[in-house]
Amino acid sequence: MVQEHFRVVYDGAAVEDGEMDVSQLASSLLALGKLIENADAVRTGETGRVKVRVRADVQRGSFDVGIAVHWLEGIKDAAVGWALTPEGASTLALIGLLGFTVKDVALLGGKGVIQAVRWLRGRKIERRIVLQDGNTQIITQDGDALTLATDVARLVDDPQIRQPLERFTEPLREEGVQEIRFESEPGAIVERIDAAEAAIFAATAGSDPTSSAEFAATYQIKRLFFERGRKWRLSNGAQTITAEIEDEDFWHRVDSSDVAFAKDDYLECVVRMDQWFSGVGLKTEYRIGKVVKHIPAPRQTGFPSF
């Protein structure tokens, strides 16, 4: 089989002992496999050409996973000859197209899907212009332009790519995983995605919601972060949500130590709920636009005297 190899490393306090929650890891790696397989299918119009296999290798202080991308034997002969053409080379360098390695960096202009998504920062692509050199220029709603290999430009906002990319980066939205990095070999870092930028890798970033609603609600804090952009886990007793807090006045009070939190505290807040229809169903996201009041959890004051 024709093969490509790279490494994915999950790093942070939650994996510093070389262990990682199995459901979190499995979901992320399944999404990575689907991302690679979908990218080849979108690029070629054919399915089932590649398979992704995992070789686990635990390193102290992180969780390190080796990835092998296999092109099926039935296309090997054609692929070997085809690889000599720029078009064929870009397909065989599929993980380069996605931005996981530096392979064919000259062909890709140094930017794969990951780098293009980072550049977009949630902005929508308004126009595409195919250039005379065969590359494609993407232009955002605010007029910024970026030139990409045409294959990358095709992939960057395709739902079949963005949805598994979001699921692959989901551990960064959970407590304790600070970064996911890509290595060509152990210790040779090629690219990394850190927790602070996880939101821009959401599949819905830059797209208008199908429906929106705003309402007042009180939630009990189940998990909190003191880093902007991270999602808090909140419960109203019947439903648990994750939501980013966007209230700058609230963050100013937190930074100034004017508010302190304890277990089971409450937030009275104004919530925005956005929903999108996607290829995998309905997606719902919550944002806290304003924290009206922080309510300390009821405290036991002691036993009554007799």
Short mmCIF file of C-alpha atoms in Angstrom, two decimals:
data_model
loop_
_atom_site.label_atom_id
_atom_site.label_comp_id
_atom_site.label_asym_id
_atom_site.label_seq_id
_atom_site.Cartn_x
_atom_site.Cartn_y
_atom_site.Cartn_z
CA MET A 1 0.00 0.00 0.00
CA VAL A 2 1.00 3.62 -0.55
CA GLN A 3 1.29 5.20 2.89
CA GLU A 4 1.66 8.56 4.61
CA HIS A 5 2.54 8.90 8.30
CA PHE A 6 2.24 11.65 10.88
CA ARG A 7 1.68 11.94 14.60
CA VAL A 8 -1.06 13.60 16.63
CA VAL A 9 -0.23 14.64 20.19
CA TYR A 10 -2.87 15.65 22.76
CA ASP A 11 -1.22 17.70 25.47
CA GLY A 12 -2.28 19.41 28.71
CA ALA A 13 -2.86 18.85 32.40
CA ALA A 14 -5.52 16.18 31.74
CA VAL A 15 -3.01 13.95 29.93
CA GLU A 16 0.21 14.73 31.78
CA ASP A 17 0.34 11.18 33.17
CA GLY A 18 0.04 9.67 29.68
CA GLU A 19 -3.65 8.84 30.04
CA MET A 20 -6.69 10.30 28.31
CA ASP A 21 -10.45 9.77 28.61
CA VAL A 22 -11.20 6.94 26.19
CA SER A 23 -14.51 8.33 24.91
CA GLN A 24 -12.93 11.74 24.30
CA LEU A 25 -9.98 10.20 22.46
CA ALA A 26 -12.09 7.77 20.43
CA SER A 27 -14.49 10.48 19.28
CA SER A 28 -11.62 12.76 18.25
CA LEU A 29 -9.73 10.05 16.36
CA LEU A 30 -12.86 8.79 14.60
CA ALA A 31 -13.48 12.34 13.43
CA LEU A 32 -9.87 12.63 12.24
CA GLY A 33 -10.26 9.46 10.19
CA LYS A 34 -13.50 10.74 8.68
CA LEU A 35 -11.86 14.10 7.95
CA ILE A 36 -9.05 12.47 5.95
CA GLU A 37 -11.34 10.06 4.12
CA ASN A 38 -13.85 12.82 3.28
CA ALA A 39 -11.08 15.10 2.04
CA ASP A 40 -9.96 12.49 -0.48
CA ALA A 41 -13.56 11.82 -1.54
CA VAL A 42 -14.31 15.54 -2.05
CA ARG A 43 -11.05 15.99 -3.93
CA THR A 44 -11.44 13.01 -6.29
CA GLY A 45 -15.18 12.30 -6.34
CA GLU A 46 -14.46 8.71 -5.28
CA THR A 47 -15.05 7.08 -1.90
CA GLY A 48 -13.20 4.26 -0.18
CA ARG A 49 -9.76 5.10 -1.64
CA VAL A 50 -8.03 5.66 1.70
CA LYS A 51 -8.16 4.13 5.16
CA VAL A 52 -6.79 5.66 8.35
CA ARG A 53 -5.15 3.47 10.98
CA VAL A 54 -3.94 4.32 14.47
CA ARG A 55 -0.74 3.26 16.21
CA ALA A 56 -0.77 4.42 19.84
CA ASP A 57 2.52 5.45 21.46
CA VAL A 58 2.19 6.98 24.90
CA GLN A 59 4.86 9.54 25.80
CA ARG A 60 5.33 10.97 29.26
CA GLY A 61 3.31 14.15 29.69
CA SER A 62 1.09 13.74 26.63
CA PHE A 63 -0.93 11.24 24.61
CA ASP A 64 0.82 10.55 21.32
CA VAL A 65 -0.94 8.75 18.49
CA GLY A 66 0.71 7.62 15.25
CA ILE A 67 -1.48 7.90 12.17
CA ALA A 68 -0.99 5.93 8.94
CA VAL A 69 -3.00 6.80 5.84
CA HIS A 70 -3.23 3.85 3.44
CA TRP A 71 -4.19 4.05 -0.23
CA LEU A 72 -5.89 0.81 -1.19
CA GLU A 73 -3.91 -1.70 -3.25
CA GLY A 74 -6.26 -1.45 -6.21
CA ILE A 75 -5.14 2.11 -6.99
CA LYS A 76 -1.47 1.77 -6.11
CA ASP A 77 -0.02 1.42 -9.65
CA ALA A 78 -1.98 4.35 -11.00
CA ALA A 79 -1.14 6.43 -7.94
CA VAL A 80 2.61 5.92 -8.25
CA GLY A 81 2.71 7.31 -11.80
CA TRP A 82 0.13 9.98 -11.05
CA ALA A 83 2.23 11.26 -8.12
CA LEU A 84 4.70 12.74 -10.62
CA THR A 85 2.12 15.32 -11.70
CA PRO A 86 1.32 18.38 -9.51
CA GLU A 87 -2.31 17.28 -9.30
CA GLY A 88 -1.41 13.74 -8.31
CA ALA A 89 1.21 14.88 -5.82
CA SER A 90 -1.32 17.07 -4.05
CA THR A 91 -3.71 14.15 -3.69
CA LEU A 92 -1.05 11.78 -2.34
CA ALA A 93 -0.03 14.59 0.01
CA LEU A 94 -3.56 14.61 1.41
CA ILE A 95 -2.42 15.26 4.94
CA GLY A 96 -0.47 18.22 3.58
CA LEU A 97 -3.65 19.58 1.99
CA LEU A 98 -5.32 19.42 5.38
CA GLY A 99 -2.37 21.25 6.95
CA PHE A 100 -1.07 18.40 9.12
CA THR A 101 2.43 18.31 7.58
CA VAL A 102 4.83 20.53 5.64
CA LYS A 103 4.96 18.15 2.68
CA ASP A 104 4.56 19.92 -0.67
CA VAL A 105 4.68 23.27 1.10
CA ALA A 106 5.72 24.97 -2.16
CA LEU A 107 2.67 23.56 -3.95
CA LEU A 108 0.32 24.55 -1.13
CA GLY A 109 1.86 27.93 -0.43
CA GLY A 110 2.39 26.78 3.14
CA LYS A 111 -1.36 26.79 3.86
CA GLY A 112 -3.62 23.79 4.17
CA VAL A 113 -7.14 23.64 5.55
CA ILE A 114 -6.08 24.22 9.16
CA GLN A 115 -4.10 27.35 8.30
CA ALA A 116 -6.89 28.67 6.05
CA VAL A 117 -9.54 28.13 8.74
CA ARG A 118 -7.30 29.95 11.21
CA TRP A 119 -6.92 32.86 8.77
CA LEU A 120 -10.69 33.05 8.21
CA ARG A 121 -11.36 33.41 11.98
CA GLY A 122 -15.02 32.57 11.50
CA ARG A 123 -15.55 34.87 8.51
CA LYS A 124 -17.58 33.70 5.54
CA ILE A 125 -16.05 33.26 2.09
CA GLU A 126 -17.86 35.71 -0.18
CA ARG A 127 -16.11 34.98 -3.49
CA ARG A 128 -13.60 32.68 -5.15
CA ILE A 129 -11.39 33.68 -8.07
CA VAL A 130 -9.44 31.05 -10.02
CA LEU A 131 -6.06 32.59 -10.90
CA GLN A 132 -4.01 32.08 -14.05
CA ASP A 133 -1.45 29.99 -12.17
CA GLY A 134 -4.16 27.49 -11.24
CA ASN A 135 -4.48 28.56 -7.60
CA THR A 136 -7.64 30.06 -6.11
CA GLN A 137 -8.07 33.33 -4.24
CA ILE A 138 -10.75 33.37 -1.54
CA ILE A 139 -12.25 36.71 -0.51
CA THR A 140 -14.13 37.29 2.75
CA GLN A 141 -17.13 39.53 3.34
CA ASP A 142 -14.87 42.26 4.71
CA GLY A 143 -12.62 42.23 1.64
CA ASP A 144 -9.61 40.27 2.92
CA ALA A 145 -8.09 37.92 0.34
CA LEU A 146 -5.96 34.79 0.59
CA THR A 147 -4.48 32.69 -2.21
CA LEU A 148 -4.65 28.93 -1.73
CA ALA A 149 -4.05 25.81 -3.74
CA THR A 150 -7.37 25.14 -5.47
CA ASP A 151 -7.76 21.81 -3.65
CA VAL A 152 -7.48 23.59 -0.29
CA ALA A 153 -9.93 26.29 -1.37
CA ARG A 154 -12.45 23.57 -2.25
CA LEU A 155 -12.07 21.85 1.11
CA VAL A 156 -11.89 24.78 3.52
CA ASP A 157 -15.63 25.44 3.92
CA ASP A 158 -17.07 22.11 2.76
CA PRO A 159 -19.41 20.70 5.49
CA GLN A 160 -17.93 17.22 4.93
CA ILE A 161 -14.60 18.68 6.06
CA ARG A 162 -15.61 21.25 8.64
CA GLN A 163 -17.90 18.96 10.65
CA PRO A 164 -15.30 16.24 11.35
CA LEU A 165 -12.67 18.96 11.88
CA GLU A 166 -14.84 20.41 14.65
CA ARG A 167 -15.32 16.98 16.24
CA PHE A 168 -11.59 16.26 16.00
CA THR A 169 -10.78 19.47 17.94
CA GLU A 170 -13.53 18.87 20.54
CA PRO A 171 -11.03 17.83 23.30
CA LEU A 172 -9.74 21.43 23.25
CA ARG A 173 -13.16 22.57 24.48
CA GLU A 174 -12.89 20.27 27.48
CA GLU A 175 -10.95 20.87 30.66
CA GLY A 176 -7.32 19.81 30.73
CA VAL A 177 -6.41 19.46 27.03
CA GLN A 178 -4.49 22.60 26.10
CA GLU A 179 -3.31 21.76 22.59
CA ILE A 180 -3.37 19.25 19.78
CA ARG A 181 -0.20 19.25 17.75
CA PHE A 182 0.99 17.49 14.63
CA GLU A 183 4.48 16.04 14.32
CA SER A 184 6.27 14.56 11.31
CA GLU A 185 8.22 12.46 13.82
CA PRO A 186 8.42 12.49 17.64
CA GLY A 187 9.40 16.00 18.76
CA ALA A 188 9.35 17.53 15.24
CA ILE A 189 6.35 19.84 15.57
CA VAL A 190 4.77 20.91 12.28
CA GLU A 191 1.52 22.53 13.41
CA ARG A 192 -0.51 22.97 16.57
CA ILE A 193 -4.03 24.05 17.53
CA ASP A 194 -4.43 25.40 21.06
CA ALA A 195 -7.50 25.65 23.24
CA ALA A 196 -7.81 29.42 22.86
CA GLU A 197 -8.54 29.09 19.14
CA ALA A 198 -10.85 26.06 19.30
CA ALA A 199 -13.93 28.18 18.58
CA ILE A 200 -12.76 29.13 15.08
CA PHE A 201 -12.67 25.45 14.13
CA ALA A 202 -16.41 25.07 14.78
CA ALA A 203 -18.26 23.90 11.67
CA THR A 204 -20.75 26.75 12.01
CA ALA A 205 -18.09 29.48 12.29
CA GLY A 206 -18.91 32.21 9.78
CA SER A 207 -22.34 30.86 8.80
CA ASP A 208 -25.61 32.54 9.73
CA PRO A 209 -27.83 30.55 12.11
CA THR A 210 -31.08 29.10 10.83
CA SER A 211 -32.87 30.42 13.90
CA SER A 212 -31.97 32.40 17.03
CA ALA A 213 -33.62 33.16 20.36
CA GLU A 214 -32.68 35.20 23.42
CA PHE A 215 -34.02 34.54 26.89
CA ALA A 216 -33.32 35.07 30.59
CA ALA A 217 -32.43 32.03 32.68
CA THR A 218 -30.71 30.94 35.86
CA TYR A 219 -28.06 28.23 35.65
CA GLN A 220 -25.99 26.38 38.20
CA ILE A 221 -22.27 26.34 37.43
CA LYS A 222 -21.02 22.82 36.80
CA ARG A 223 -17.64 23.71 35.31
CA LEU A 224 -15.96 27.06 34.81
CA PHE A 225 -12.89 28.52 33.12
CA PHE A 226 -11.06 31.77 33.76
CA GLU A 227 -9.90 31.93 30.14
CA ARG A 228 -11.96 33.88 27.65
CA GLY A 229 -13.28 31.77 24.79
CA ARG A 230 -13.69 28.58 26.84
CA LYS A 231 -17.18 27.21 27.35
CA TRP A 232 -18.66 26.90 30.82
CA ARG A 233 -20.87 23.94 31.66
CA LEU A 234 -24.17 25.11 33.13
CA SER A 235 -27.33 23.37 34.30
CA ASN A 236 -30.88 24.61 34.87
CA GLY A 237 -31.87 21.36 36.56
CA ALA A 238 -33.51 19.90 33.45
CA GLN A 239 -30.84 20.57 30.83
CA THR A 240 -27.05 20.96 30.80
CA ILE A 241 -25.48 23.29 28.24
CA THR A 242 -22.01 24.56 27.42
CA ALA A 243 -21.75 28.27 26.71
CA GLU A 244 -19.11 30.93 26.19
CA ILE A 245 -19.52 34.05 28.35
CA GLU A 246 -19.20 37.21 26.23
CA ASP A 247 -20.06 39.81 28.91
CA GLU A 248 -16.98 42.07 29.19
CA ASP A 249 -18.27 43.70 32.41
CA PHE A 250 -18.45 40.26 33.97
CA TRP A 251 -14.89 39.44 32.88
CA HIS A 252 -13.67 42.77 34.25
CA ARG A 253 -15.17 41.86 37.65
CA VAL A 254 -13.52 38.44 37.49
CA ASP A 255 -10.13 39.95 36.54
CA SER A 256 -10.45 42.47 39.36
CA SER A 257 -11.31 39.71 41.87
CA ASP A 258 -14.65 41.41 42.56
CA VAL A 259 -16.40 38.08 42.21
CA ALA A 260 -15.34 34.71 43.62
CA PHE A 261 -16.85 31.34 42.83
CA ALA A 262 -17.55 28.29 44.92
CA LYS A 263 -19.04 24.90 44.16
CA ASP A 264 -22.67 24.97 42.95
CA ASP A 265 -22.93 28.76 42.56
CA TYR A 266 -25.54 30.16 40.16
CA LEU A 267 -25.59 32.67 37.34
CA GLU A 268 -28.65 34.69 36.45
CA CYS A 269 -28.03 35.62 32.83
CA VAL A 270 -29.27 36.51 29.37
CA VAL A 271 -28.72 33.61 26.98
CA ARG A 272 -28.59 33.56 23.18
CA MET A 273 -29.42 30.27 21.48
CA ASP A 274 -28.42 29.81 17.84
CA GLN A 275 -29.36 26.81 15.71
CA TRP A 276 -28.14 25.55 12.34
CA PHE A 277 -29.31 22.78 10.04
CA SER A 278 -26.34 20.69 8.95
CA GLY A 279 -25.64 17.50 7.06
CA VAL A 280 -25.62 15.57 10.34
CA GLY A 281 -28.72 17.14 11.89
CA LEU A 282 -29.57 20.19 13.99
CA LYS A 283 -26.71 21.94 15.76
CA THR A 284 -27.37 24.22 18.75
CA GLU A 285 -24.97 26.65 20.40
CA TYR A 286 -25.43 28.85 23.47
CA ARG A 287 -23.76 32.13 24.41
CA ILE A 288 -24.08 34.18 27.59
CA GLY A 289 -24.48 37.79 26.46
CA LYS A 290 -24.90 39.26 29.95
CA VAL A 291 -24.41 37.96 33.46
CA VAL A 292 -27.11 39.78 35.42
CA LYS A 293 -26.22 38.37 38.82
CA HIS A 294 -23.86 35.91 40.46
CA ILE A 295 -25.70 33.99 43.18
CA PRO A 296 -23.60 32.10 45.75
CA ALA A 297 -24.87 28.61 46.51
CA PRO A 298 -26.83 28.32 49.78
CA ARG A 299 -24.47 27.55 52.63
CA GLN A 300 -25.19 25.46 55.71
CA THR A 301 -24.98 27.83 58.65
CA GLY A 302 -24.61 25.20 61.34
CA PHE A 303 -26.78 23.03 63.52
CA PRO A 304 -29.50 24.59 65.67
CA SER A 305 -28.80 24.73 69.38
CA PHE A 306 -30.96 22.84 71.83
#
